[in-house]
Amino acid sequence: MDILDEYYGGNNHILVFDNATTHLKRADTALSAHKMPKHTPKEGNNWGVEVNTTGENGKPVYTANGRICKIKVPMADGTFDGKAQPLYSPLNHRRAGVFKGMAVILEECGFEDAINLKAQCKDFKFMKDATHCCCCRILYTQPDFVMVELLLETH
């Protein structure tokens, strides 16, 4: 894509992609219910998405033992019924910047029984046609979670 932009930017192109899983990659901070905790993290802790640390050259930074350095960053906020739905507590909150937890997020969206649901169904396998079997499934079926753009689309 970069080569097309640089050398053939004035031309129209038709690109065809198969269904390889690499073509389904989303941004690291994109909405995903899969690994969210159900509850607000305990005092002194926070939850975020683990991403690879990169240097100024855009390449991964490695630790002394050869592993890629990771940092935790906040997941992107969502929307519910057309309104912003922050996943982290606001700056004026006593736990500013802390992940709210799926149950709190769902309660803020009107799912009052979320605290009584499981975080997720065993092995992330949902019951057929279920929409309210667990916190993950409710989030997973919300439009902003469904409509997250793939990196291929974004680029």
PDB file of C-alpha atoms in Angstrom:
ATOM      1  CA  MET A   1       0.000   0.000   0.000  1.00  0.00           C
ATOM      2  CA  ASP A   2       2.840   2.387   0.833  1.00  0.00           C
ATOM      3  CA  ILE A   3       4.498   1.576  -2.502  1.00  0.00           C
ATOM      4  CA  LEU A   4       1.235   2.289  -4.348  1.00  0.00           C
ATOM      5  CA  ASP A   5       0.876   5.612  -2.523  1.00  0.00           C
ATOM      6  CA  GLU A   6       4.465   6.635  -3.179  1.00  0.00           C
ATOM      7  CA  TYR A   7       4.951   5.551  -6.787  1.00  0.00           C
ATOM      8  CA  TYR A   8       1.438   5.210  -8.220  1.00  0.00           C
ATOM      9  CA  GLY A   9      -0.589   7.684  -6.153  1.00  0.00           C
ATOM     10  CA  GLY A  10      -2.266   9.229  -9.204  1.00  0.00           C
ATOM     11  CA  ASN A  11      -3.710   5.918 -10.409  1.00  0.00           C
ATOM     12  CA  ASN A  12      -6.848   4.074  -9.349  1.00  0.00           C
ATOM     13  CA  HIS A  13      -6.272   0.609  -7.924  1.00  0.00           C
ATOM     14  CA  ILE A  14      -8.443  -2.392  -7.192  1.00  0.00           C
ATOM     15  CA  LEU A  15      -7.111  -4.496  -4.337  1.00  0.00           C
ATOM     16  CA  VAL A  16      -8.465  -7.960  -3.556  1.00  0.00           C
ATOM     17  CA  PHE A  17      -7.829  -9.638  -0.185  1.00  0.00           C
ATOM     18  CA  ASP A  18      -8.582 -13.128   0.988  1.00  0.00           C
ATOM     19  CA  ASN A  19      -9.892 -14.050   4.431  1.00  0.00           C
ATOM     20  CA  ALA A  20      -6.498 -14.676   5.996  1.00  0.00           C
ATOM     21  CA  THR A  21      -6.578 -13.946   9.717  1.00  0.00           C
ATOM     22  CA  THR A  22      -3.815 -11.362   9.246  1.00  0.00           C
ATOM     23  CA  HIS A  23      -6.268  -9.354   7.153  1.00  0.00           C
ATOM     24  CA  LEU A  24      -8.685  -9.289  10.113  1.00  0.00           C
ATOM     25  CA  LYS A  25      -6.237  -7.510  12.447  1.00  0.00           C
ATOM     26  CA  ARG A  26      -7.650  -4.554  14.349  1.00  0.00           C
ATOM     27  CA  ALA A  27      -5.809  -1.736  16.074  1.00  0.00           C
ATOM     28  CA  ASP A  28      -4.247  -2.796  19.382  1.00  0.00           C
ATOM     29  CA  THR A  29      -6.504  -0.421  21.309  1.00  0.00           C
ATOM     30  CA  ALA A  30      -9.694  -1.282  19.390  1.00  0.00           C
ATOM     31  CA  LEU A  31     -12.778  -2.259  21.362  1.00  0.00           C
ATOM     32  CA  SER A  32     -12.784  -5.927  22.292  1.00  0.00           C
ATOM     33  CA  ALA A  33     -14.763  -7.627  25.039  1.00  0.00           C
ATOM     34  CA  HIS A  34     -12.580 -10.720  24.987  1.00  0.00           C
ATOM     35  CA  LYS A  35     -10.075  -9.860  27.721  1.00  0.00           C
ATOM     36  CA  MET A  36     -11.887  -7.169  29.691  1.00  0.00           C
ATOM     37  CA  PRO A  37     -12.252  -7.799  33.421  1.00  0.00           C
ATOM     38  CA  LYS A  38     -15.770  -7.873  34.824  1.00  0.00           C
ATOM     39  CA  HIS A  39     -14.991  -5.684  37.833  1.00  0.00           C
ATOM     40  CA  THR A  40     -13.076  -2.478  38.435  1.00  0.00           C
ATOM     41  CA  PRO A  41      -9.468  -3.379  39.280  1.00  0.00           C
ATOM     42  CA  LYS A  42      -8.454  -3.282  42.944  1.00  0.00           C
ATOM     43  CA  GLU A  43      -6.979  -0.102  44.393  1.00  0.00           C
ATOM     44  CA  GLY A  44      -3.493   0.551  43.009  1.00  0.00           C
ATOM     45  CA  ASN A  45      -4.107  -1.513  39.848  1.00  0.00           C
ATOM     46  CA  ASN A  46      -5.496  -0.750  36.427  1.00  0.00           C
ATOM     47  CA  TRP A  47      -6.357  -2.696  33.311  1.00  0.00           C
ATOM     48  CA  GLY A  48      -5.202  -1.882  29.825  1.00  0.00           C
ATOM     49  CA  VAL A  49      -4.330  -3.474  26.520  1.00  0.00           C
ATOM     50  CA  GLU A  50      -0.796  -4.858  26.305  1.00  0.00           C
ATOM     51  CA  VAL A  51       1.015  -3.534  23.246  1.00  0.00           C
ATOM     52  CA  ASN A  52       4.562  -3.876  21.971  1.00  0.00           C
ATOM     53  CA  THR A  53       6.890  -0.983  22.762  1.00  0.00           C
ATOM     54  CA  THR A  54       8.485   0.519  19.674  1.00  0.00           C
ATOM     55  CA  GLY A  55      11.492   2.784  19.340  1.00  0.00           C
ATOM     56  CA  GLU A  56      11.787   6.009  17.372  1.00  0.00           C
ATOM     57  CA  ASN A  57      12.525   3.911  14.284  1.00  0.00           C
ATOM     58  CA  GLY A  58       9.147   2.155  14.644  1.00  0.00           C
ATOM     59  CA  LYS A  59      10.790  -1.194  15.377  1.00  0.00           C
ATOM     60  CA  PRO A  60      10.127  -3.262  18.520  1.00  0.00           C
ATOM     61  CA  VAL A  61      12.224  -2.638  21.632  1.00  0.00           C
ATOM     62  CA  TYR A  62      13.631  -5.788  23.261  1.00  0.00           C
ATOM     63  CA  THR A  63      14.496  -6.594  26.864  1.00  0.00           C
ATOM     64  CA  ALA A  64      17.908  -7.989  27.884  1.00  0.00           C
ATOM     65  CA  ASN A  65      16.494 -11.540  27.652  1.00  0.00           C
ATOM     66  CA  GLY A  66      15.339 -11.011  24.053  1.00  0.00           C
ATOM     67  CA  ARG A  67      11.612 -10.519  24.652  1.00  0.00           C
ATOM     68  CA  ILE A  68       9.670  -7.620  23.190  1.00  0.00           C
ATOM     69  CA  CYS A  69       8.975  -4.887  25.761  1.00  0.00           C
ATOM     70  CA  LYS A  70       5.269  -4.439  26.444  1.00  0.00           C
ATOM     71  CA  ILE A  71       3.319  -1.562  27.932  1.00  0.00           C
ATOM     72  CA  LYS A  72      -0.333  -1.277  28.947  1.00  0.00           C
ATOM     73  CA  VAL A  73      -2.408   1.388  27.236  1.00  0.00           C
ATOM     74  CA  PRO A  74      -6.092   2.274  27.610  1.00  0.00           C
ATOM     75  CA  MET A  75      -8.582   0.646  25.252  1.00  0.00           C
ATOM     76  CA  ALA A  76     -10.465   3.078  23.029  1.00  0.00           C
ATOM     77  CA  ASP A  77     -13.785   4.323  24.396  1.00  0.00           C
ATOM     78  CA  GLY A  78     -17.057   3.094  22.966  1.00  0.00           C
ATOM     79  CA  THR A  79     -20.477   4.547  22.229  1.00  0.00           C
ATOM     80  CA  PHE A  80     -23.932   3.478  23.350  1.00  0.00           C
ATOM     81  CA  ASP A  81     -27.135   4.736  21.753  1.00  0.00           C
ATOM     82  CA  GLY A  82     -25.062   7.353  19.915  1.00  0.00           C
ATOM     83  CA  LYS A  83     -23.492   8.753  23.102  1.00  0.00           C
ATOM     84  CA  ALA A  84     -19.869   8.452  24.213  1.00  0.00           C
ATOM     85  CA  GLN A  85     -19.305   5.559  26.595  1.00  0.00           C
ATOM     86  CA  PRO A  86     -15.999   6.006  28.428  1.00  0.00           C
ATOM     87  CA  LEU A  87     -14.432   2.758  29.623  1.00  0.00           C
ATOM     88  CA  TYR A  88     -12.242   4.507  32.196  1.00  0.00           C
ATOM     89  CA  SER A  89     -13.276   6.744  35.116  1.00  0.00           C
ATOM     90  CA  PRO A  90     -13.234  10.495  34.347  1.00  0.00           C
ATOM     91  CA  LEU A  91     -10.561  12.891  35.628  1.00  0.00           C
ATOM     92  CA  ASN A  92     -12.827  14.240  38.399  1.00  0.00           C
ATOM     93  CA  HIS A  93     -13.434  10.717  39.779  1.00  0.00           C
ATOM     94  CA  ARG A  94     -11.508   9.482  42.850  1.00  0.00           C
ATOM     95  CA  ARG A  95     -10.099   6.663  40.662  1.00  0.00           C
ATOM     96  CA  ALA A  96      -9.466   8.790  37.591  1.00  0.00           C
ATOM     97  CA  GLY A  97      -8.252   6.858  34.560  1.00  0.00           C
ATOM     98  CA  VAL A  98      -9.040   3.435  36.047  1.00  0.00           C
ATOM     99  CA  PHE A  99     -10.925   0.892  33.932  1.00  0.00           C
ATOM    100  CA  LYS A 100     -14.540   0.673  35.110  1.00  0.00           C
ATOM    101  CA  GLY A 101     -15.060  -3.030  34.482  1.00  0.00           C
ATOM    102  CA  MET A 102     -17.641  -4.630  32.192  1.00  0.00           C
ATOM    103  CA  ALA A 103     -20.370  -4.779  34.852  1.00  0.00           C
ATOM    104  CA  VAL A 104     -20.182  -1.021  35.568  1.00  0.00           C
ATOM    105  CA  ILE A 105     -20.042  -0.157  31.864  1.00  0.00           C
ATOM    106  CA  LEU A 106     -23.099  -2.313  31.161  1.00  0.00           C
ATOM    107  CA  GLU A 107     -25.012  -0.883  34.136  1.00  0.00           C
ATOM    108  CA  GLU A 108     -24.295   2.638  32.835  1.00  0.00           C
ATOM    109  CA  CYS A 109     -25.863   1.498  29.547  1.00  0.00           C
ATOM    110  CA  GLY A 110     -29.021   0.224  31.262  1.00  0.00           C
ATOM    111  CA  PHE A 111     -28.188  -3.477  31.697  1.00  0.00           C
ATOM    112  CA  GLU A 112     -29.087  -3.534  35.389  1.00  0.00           C
ATOM    113  CA  ASP A 113     -28.474  -7.256  35.933  1.00  0.00           C
ATOM    114  CA  ALA A 114     -24.884  -7.185  34.601  1.00  0.00           C
ATOM    115  CA  ILE A 115     -23.368  -7.620  38.064  1.00  0.00           C
ATOM    116  CA  ASN A 116     -25.145 -10.996  38.342  1.00  0.00           C
ATOM    117  CA  LEU A 117     -23.870 -12.334  35.012  1.00  0.00           C
ATOM    118  CA  LYS A 118     -20.693 -14.308  34.394  1.00  0.00           C
ATOM    119  CA  ALA A 119     -17.797 -12.341  32.931  1.00  0.00           C
ATOM    120  CA  GLN A 120     -17.772 -14.642  29.899  1.00  0.00           C
ATOM    121  CA  CYS A 121     -19.041 -18.039  28.840  1.00  0.00           C
ATOM    122  CA  LYS A 122     -16.592 -20.934  29.187  1.00  0.00           C
ATOM    123  CA  ASP A 123     -13.898 -20.827  26.485  1.00  0.00           C
ATOM    124  CA  PHE A 124     -15.617 -17.762  24.955  1.00  0.00           C
ATOM    125  CA  LYS A 125     -18.207 -20.096  23.390  1.00  0.00           C
ATOM    126  CA  PHE A 126     -21.643 -18.542  23.586  1.00  0.00           C
ATOM    127  CA  MET A 127     -24.943 -20.346  23.637  1.00  0.00           C
ATOM    128  CA  LYS A 128     -26.614 -20.359  20.217  1.00  0.00           C
ATOM    129  CA  ASP A 129     -28.543 -17.110  19.613  1.00  0.00           C
ATOM    130  CA  ALA A 130     -27.771 -15.893  23.158  1.00  0.00           C
ATOM    131  CA  THR A 131     -27.341 -12.150  23.584  1.00  0.00           C
ATOM    132  CA  HIS A 132     -27.413 -11.800  27.394  1.00  0.00           C
ATOM    133  CA  CYS A 133     -25.670 -14.951  28.682  1.00  0.00           C
ATOM    134  CA  CYS A 134     -22.581 -13.100  29.975  1.00  0.00           C
ATOM    135  CA  CYS A 135     -21.050  -9.615  30.104  1.00  0.00           C
ATOM    136  CA  CYS A 136     -18.754 -10.311  27.153  1.00  0.00           C
ATOM    137  CA  ARG A 137     -21.626 -11.421  24.937  1.00  0.00           C
ATOM    138  CA  ILE A 138     -23.679  -8.296  25.657  1.00  0.00           C
ATOM    139  CA  LEU A 139     -20.718  -6.071  24.784  1.00  0.00           C
ATOM    140  CA  TYR A 140     -19.735  -8.247  21.850  1.00  0.00           C
ATOM    141  CA  THR A 141     -23.162  -7.684  20.236  1.00  0.00           C
ATOM    142  CA  GLN A 142     -23.177  -3.884  20.661  1.00  0.00           C
ATOM    143  CA  PRO A 143     -22.819  -1.972  17.357  1.00  0.00           C
ATOM    144  CA  ASP A 144     -19.553  -0.200  18.246  1.00  0.00           C
ATOM    145  CA  PHE A 145     -17.903  -3.530  19.105  1.00  0.00           C
ATOM    146  CA  VAL A 146     -19.235  -5.144  15.920  1.00  0.00           C
ATOM    147  CA  MET A 147     -18.278  -2.260  13.631  1.00  0.00           C
ATOM    148  CA  VAL A 148     -14.618  -1.828  14.676  1.00  0.00           C
ATOM    149  CA  GLU A 149     -12.619  -1.147  11.528  1.00  0.00           C
ATOM    150  CA  LEU A 150      -9.913  -3.545  10.484  1.00  0.00           C
ATOM    151  CA  LEU A 151      -6.411  -2.098  10.051  1.00  0.00           C
ATOM    152  CA  LEU A 152      -6.693  -2.939   6.356  1.00  0.00           C
ATOM    153  CA  GLU A 153      -9.834  -0.752   6.119  1.00  0.00           C
ATOM    154  CA  THR A 154      -8.275   2.048   8.165  1.00  0.00           C
ATOM    155  CA  HIS A 155      -5.173   2.139   6.003  1.00  0.00           C
TER     156      HIS A 155
END
